[in-house]
Structures are given as C-alpha cells and as structure tokens.
mmCIF file of C-alpha atoms in Angstrom:
data_model
loop_
_atom_site.group_PDB
_atom_site.id
_atom_site.type_symbol
_atom_site.label_atom_id
_atom_site.label_comp_id
_atom_site.label_asym_id
_atom_site.label_seq_id
_atom_site.Cartn_x
_atom_site.Cartn_y
_atom_site.Cartn_z
ATOM 1 C CA MET A 7 44.850 -71.150 92.581
ATOM 2 C CA VAL A 8 46.887 -73.597 94.610
ATOM 3 C CA LYS A 9 45.566 -72.073 97.858
ATOM 4 C CA LEU A 10 42.147 -73.388 96.900
ATOM 5 C CA LEU A 11 42.837 -77.067 96.803
ATOM 6 C CA GLY A 12 41.124 -79.426 99.526
ATOM 7 C CA ARG A 13 39.805 -76.488 100.796
ATOM 8 C CA VAL A 14 36.663 -75.830 98.851
ATOM 9 C CA SER A 15 35.312 -78.076 95.762
ATOM 10 C CA VAL A 16 35.132 -76.496 92.267
ATOM 11 C CA GLU A 17 35.352 -77.972 88.794
ATOM 12 C CA HIS A 18 37.771 -75.184 87.461
ATOM 13 C CA VAL A 19 39.554 -72.045 88.432
ATOM 14 C CA ALA A 20 40.907 -69.276 86.308
ATOM 15 C CA ALA A 21 42.500 -65.934 85.706
ATOM 16 C CA LEU A 22 42.872 -64.347 82.921
ATOM 17 C CA HIS A 23 46.191 -62.289 83.982
ATOM 18 C CA TYR A 24 48.618 -62.010 86.516
ATOM 19 C CA PHE A 25 48.914 -58.917 88.682
ATOM 20 C CA ILE A 26 51.968 -57.667 89.649
ATOM 21 C CA LYS A 27 52.576 -54.373 91.992
ATOM 22 C CA LYS A 28 53.034 -51.537 89.519
ATOM 23 C CA GLY A 29 51.965 -53.520 86.507
ATOM 24 C CA LYS A 30 49.657 -52.578 83.773
ATOM 25 C CA ILE A 31 46.966 -55.097 84.904
ATOM 26 C CA GLN A 32 47.114 -53.177 88.660
ATOM 27 C CA LYS A 33 46.532 -50.003 86.801
ATOM 28 C CA LEU A 34 43.832 -51.418 84.971
ATOM 29 C CA VAL A 35 42.050 -53.065 88.208
ATOM 30 C CA HIS A 36 42.623 -50.099 90.159
ATOM 31 C CA ALA A 37 41.274 -47.935 87.213
ATOM 32 C CA PHE A 38 37.687 -49.634 87.888
ATOM 33 C CA LYS A 39 37.861 -50.245 91.575
ATOM 34 C CA TYR A 40 39.546 -46.805 92.799
ATOM 35 C CA LYS A 41 39.175 -44.489 89.722
ATOM 36 C CA ASN A 42 35.736 -44.583 88.712
ATOM 37 C CA LYS A 43 36.155 -46.308 85.269
ATOM 38 C CA PRO A 44 33.614 -48.780 85.268
ATOM 39 C CA GLN A 45 33.970 -49.616 81.800
ATOM 40 C CA VAL A 46 37.421 -50.919 82.129
ATOM 41 C CA ALA A 47 35.831 -53.766 84.167
ATOM 42 C CA ILE A 48 33.112 -54.265 81.305
ATOM 43 C CA LEU A 49 36.103 -54.365 78.993
ATOM 44 C CA MET A 50 37.988 -56.590 80.789
ATOM 45 C CA GLY A 51 35.313 -58.849 81.631
ATOM 46 C CA ARG A 52 34.495 -59.183 77.952
ATOM 47 C CA MET A 53 38.165 -60.266 77.357
ATOM 48 C CA LEU A 54 37.479 -62.965 80.187
ATOM 49 C CA GLY A 55 34.165 -63.992 78.265
ATOM 50 C CA ILE A 56 35.976 -64.742 75.242
ATOM 51 C CA LYS A 57 38.617 -66.669 76.760
ATOM 52 C CA TYR A 58 36.037 -68.577 79.020
ATOM 53 C CA SER A 59 34.307 -69.273 75.613
ATOM 54 C CA GLU A 60 37.399 -70.828 73.912
ATOM 55 C CA SER A 61 38.755 -72.655 76.871
ATOM 56 C CA LEU A 62 38.461 -76.363 76.452
ATOM 57 C CA LEU A 63 38.361 -76.918 80.112
ATOM 58 C CA PHE A 64 35.548 -74.527 81.118
ATOM 59 C CA TYR A 65 32.084 -75.865 80.197
ATOM 60 C CA THR A 66 29.321 -73.465 79.929
ATOM 61 C CA ALA A 67 27.771 -72.309 82.879
ATOM 62 C CA ASP A 68 24.069 -71.948 83.654
ATOM 63 C CA LEU A 69 24.595 -68.713 85.568
ATOM 64 C CA ILE A 70 27.066 -66.105 86.017
ATOM 65 C CA ILE A 71 27.497 -65.045 89.911
ATOM 66 C CA PRO A 72 29.281 -61.707 90.632
ATOM 67 C CA ILE A 73 30.761 -61.838 94.039
ATOM 68 C CA PRO A 74 28.540 -59.399 96.018
ATOM 69 C CA ILE A 75 29.455 -55.997 97.617
ATOM 70 C CA HIS A 76 27.843 -54.433 100.842
ATOM 71 C CA TYR A 77 24.886 -51.988 100.099
ATOM 72 C CA ALA A 78 27.506 -49.509 102.053
ATOM 73 C CA ARG A 79 30.403 -49.866 99.721
ATOM 74 C CA LEU A 80 27.641 -50.177 96.564
ATOM 75 C CA GLN A 81 26.576 -46.519 97.776
ATOM 76 C CA GLN A 82 30.120 -45.461 97.999
ATOM 77 C CA ARG A 83 31.645 -46.589 94.859
ATOM 78 C CA GLY A 84 28.543 -46.838 92.645
ATOM 79 C CA TYR A 85 28.688 -50.004 91.160
ATOM 80 C CA ASN A 86 30.104 -53.399 92.028
ATOM 81 C CA GLN A 87 32.861 -54.226 89.837
ATOM 82 C CA SER A 88 32.445 -57.626 90.074
ATOM 83 C CA TYR A 89 28.775 -57.618 88.496
ATOM 84 C CA LEU A 90 30.152 -55.420 86.010
ATOM 85 C CA ILE A 91 33.028 -58.164 84.815
ATOM 86 C CA ALA A 92 30.174 -60.453 85.033
ATOM 87 C CA LYS A 93 28.169 -58.256 82.277
ATOM 88 C CA GLY A 94 31.003 -58.130 80.136
ATOM 89 C CA VAL A 95 30.995 -61.963 80.284
ATOM 90 C CA SER A 96 27.645 -62.503 80.334
ATOM 91 C CA GLU A 97 28.020 -60.167 77.029
ATOM 92 C CA GLU A 98 30.230 -62.570 75.177
ATOM 93 C CA THR A 99 28.850 -65.702 76.461
ATOM 94 C CA GLY A 100 25.188 -65.187 76.759
ATOM 95 C CA ILE A 101 25.302 -66.603 80.111
ATOM 96 C CA PRO A 102 22.460 -64.915 82.786
ATOM 97 C CA ILE A 103 23.965 -63.017 85.441
ATOM 98 C CA SER A 104 22.092 -63.831 89.024
ATOM 99 C CA GLN A 105 22.647 -61.175 92.004
ATOM 100 C CA LYS A 106 19.670 -62.595 94.166
ATOM 101 C CA VAL A 107 21.280 -65.727 95.446
ATOM 102 C CA LEU A 108 24.734 -64.969 97.250
ATOM 103 C CA ILE A 109 24.287 -61.629 99.253
ATOM 104 C CA LYS A 110 26.656 -59.819 101.314
ATOM 105 C CA ASN A 111 25.102 -59.007 104.749
ATOM 106 C CA LYS A 112 27.690 -57.081 105.931
ATOM 107 C CA GLY A 113 30.471 -55.043 105.323
ATOM 108 C CA ILE A 114 34.010 -55.577 106.195
ATOM 109 C CA VAL A 115 36.946 -53.804 107.305
ATOM 110 C CA SER A 116 39.473 -53.279 104.285
ATOM 111 C CA GLN A 117 41.505 -56.575 103.444
ATOM 112 C CA THR A 118 44.230 -55.284 102.036
ATOM 113 C CA ASN A 119 46.822 -55.382 104.668
ATOM 114 C CA LYS A 120 45.694 -58.323 106.304
ATOM 115 C CA LYS A 121 47.086 -62.177 105.996
ATOM 116 C CA ARG A 122 44.764 -65.166 104.888
ATOM 117 C CA ASP A 123 43.713 -66.631 107.836
ATOM 118 C CA GLU A 124 42.650 -62.928 108.907
ATOM 119 C CA ARG A 125 40.921 -62.464 105.641
ATOM 120 C CA PHE A 126 39.320 -65.799 105.459
ATOM 121 C CA VAL A 127 37.611 -65.204 109.301
ATOM 122 C CA ASN A 128 36.750 -61.475 108.370
ATOM 123 C CA VAL A 129 34.621 -62.593 105.338
ATOM 124 C CA LEU A 130 33.530 -66.238 106.272
ATOM 125 C CA ASN A 131 30.000 -64.990 107.789
ATOM 126 C CA THR A 132 29.451 -62.111 105.270
ATOM 127 C CA PHE A 133 27.762 -64.042 102.473
ATOM 128 C CA ASP A 134 24.328 -65.173 103.003
ATOM 129 C CA LEU A 135 22.333 -67.300 100.519
ATOM 130 C CA LYS A 136 18.581 -66.632 99.377
ATOM 131 C CA ASN A 137 16.474 -68.762 97.060
ATOM 132 C CA SER A 138 19.460 -71.243 96.757
ATOM 133 C CA GLU A 139 16.805 -74.045 95.685
ATOM 134 C CA THR A 140 16.967 -72.241 92.272
ATOM 135 C CA LEU A 141 20.797 -73.335 91.839
ATOM 136 C CA GLU A 142 19.992 -76.955 92.792
ATOM 137 C CA GLY A 143 21.865 -79.180 90.087
ATOM 138 C CA LYS A 144 23.145 -76.118 88.214
ATOM 139 C CA SER A 145 26.683 -75.015 86.977
ATOM 140 C CA VAL A 146 27.571 -71.490 87.981
ATOM 141 C CA LEU A 147 30.418 -69.286 87.100
ATOM 142 C CA ILE A 148 31.691 -66.941 89.920
ATOM 143 C CA VAL A 149 33.384 -63.811 88.727
ATOM 144 C CA ASP A 150 35.792 -61.688 90.989
ATOM 145 C CA ASP A 151 38.406 -58.898 90.068
ATOM 146 C CA VAL A 152 41.516 -60.447 91.865
ATOM 147 C CA PHE A 153 42.598 -63.737 93.414
ATOM 148 C CA THR A 154 44.807 -62.406 96.043
ATOM 149 C CA THR A 155 44.724 -65.217 99.182
ATOM 150 C CA GLY A 156 41.509 -66.851 97.940
ATOM 151 C CA ALA A 157 39.973 -66.082 101.266
ATOM 152 C CA THR A 158 36.908 -63.778 99.668
ATOM 153 C CA ILE A 159 36.005 -66.747 97.042
ATOM 154 C CA GLU A 160 36.572 -69.756 99.450
ATOM 155 C CA ALA A 161 34.050 -68.107 101.804
ATOM 156 C CA ALA A 162 31.160 -67.223 98.487
ATOM 157 C CA ILE A 163 32.167 -70.990 97.728
ATOM 158 C CA THR A 164 31.666 -72.411 101.204
ATOM 159 C CA LYS A 165 28.179 -71.222 100.983
ATOM 160 C CA LEU A 166 27.322 -72.060 97.448
ATOM 161 C CA GLN A 167 28.666 -75.867 97.872
ATOM 162 C CA ASN A 168 25.986 -76.673 100.002
ATOM 163 C CA ILE A 169 23.420 -76.280 97.445
ATOM 164 C CA LYS A 170 22.312 -80.012 96.219
ATOM 165 C CA GLY A 171 24.285 -81.029 92.943
ATOM 166 C CA ILE A 172 25.691 -77.921 92.443
ATOM 167 C CA LYS A 173 28.807 -77.550 89.710
ATOM 168 C CA ILE A 174 30.952 -74.343 90.885
ATOM 169 C CA GLN A 175 33.743 -72.823 88.256
ATOM 170 C CA VAL A 176 35.278 -69.747 89.112
ATOM 171 C CA ALA A 177 37.056 -67.192 86.878
ATOM 172 C CA PHE A 178 39.107 -63.416 87.839
ATOM 173 C CA ILE A 179 40.490 -60.629 85.856
ATOM 174 C CA ALA A 180 43.880 -61.562 87.497
ATOM 175 C CA MET A 181 45.640 -63.535 90.102
ATOM 176 C CA ALA A 182 47.925 -61.729 92.533
ATOM 177 C CA VAL A 183 51.961 -62.732 92.292
ATOM 178 C CA ASP A 184 53.525 -62.743 95.927
#
C-alpha cells in the first residue's frame, strides 16, 4: 500500500491476500468478477470481516462503503462485487453498509492495461458525493476487491477526505504483486 503514502489521508489500509497471476486468489477474484459467481465475493468478504474484527490496527468503523460501479457495468455484470464483499464484511462485523454517499457518476474504459497515472486521470472525476453531511465525524471502511495501482481508491478517498471529521480505513481482498 506504499503507493498511497503521502497521496491521501487514511487511518489504516490492508489486504487479505496477495494477487498473483495464475494463483488461487486470481482464480477466486475472476470467479466473482467475470464468471458470475457472486457467492465467492460474499464468502471472501466474510473472511475479510473476520480478519478485520481480529485486527489490533483497525477499529470498528461506523459504516462500510463499497467502491461503487457505474450503472451500465452493474447492468452488465448483474451485481457490484465490492458491495458483495462489503456484505460479507457486514455479516461478520455488524457494521452497516452505505451505498448512498459515494456514487459512480460515469463509466470508464477498462483499467486493466493502463499505467498508474493513466488510471488515476481516468477515474478521478468519476465519483460524486451525495448526502456527505451524513459522514461528518464518522469512521468509514472502504472496501474493494483488488489493489493494483491505487488509482481507484485514491480517487474515492480524494472525494471523501473533504468531509469534515471523517476517518478513513481501507480493506481489499487482495493486493496485486508486481
């Protein structure tokens, strides 16, 4: 998570696994992202929730915020994998989920083959905040599937960190290994 150091303000960041090409975690992530296996995302979210609860670094957040996806992608896939991960975390921790504050306002071209700076520019203005006053003084846990370059999470945090008194924690299922 070194890629976030000095770029945005977060309390804690962690990933449950390493994402290695052709590894077991890649197969599991691809199952819920590309092979219509949403139950895998919930199960992995539950595992993340257990580790989150056991961690001495993390403290219990007030809300879980899954990284949103654009409506067109939601229609195509049928679900937001980050929401399903958040659902699993919520089942284990009892922390409620909020999908009404961080909104994806437009779709983007796939990030898979882009460099970090291209990814950040691509996603920076794709997030909007709605009802942000509901997060003032709150602690939130942002949840996403895979940390690659950090561009998506940085763009989301850039929007959220302007909320008065917000504390941000971040958790991923996996962190990509270069």
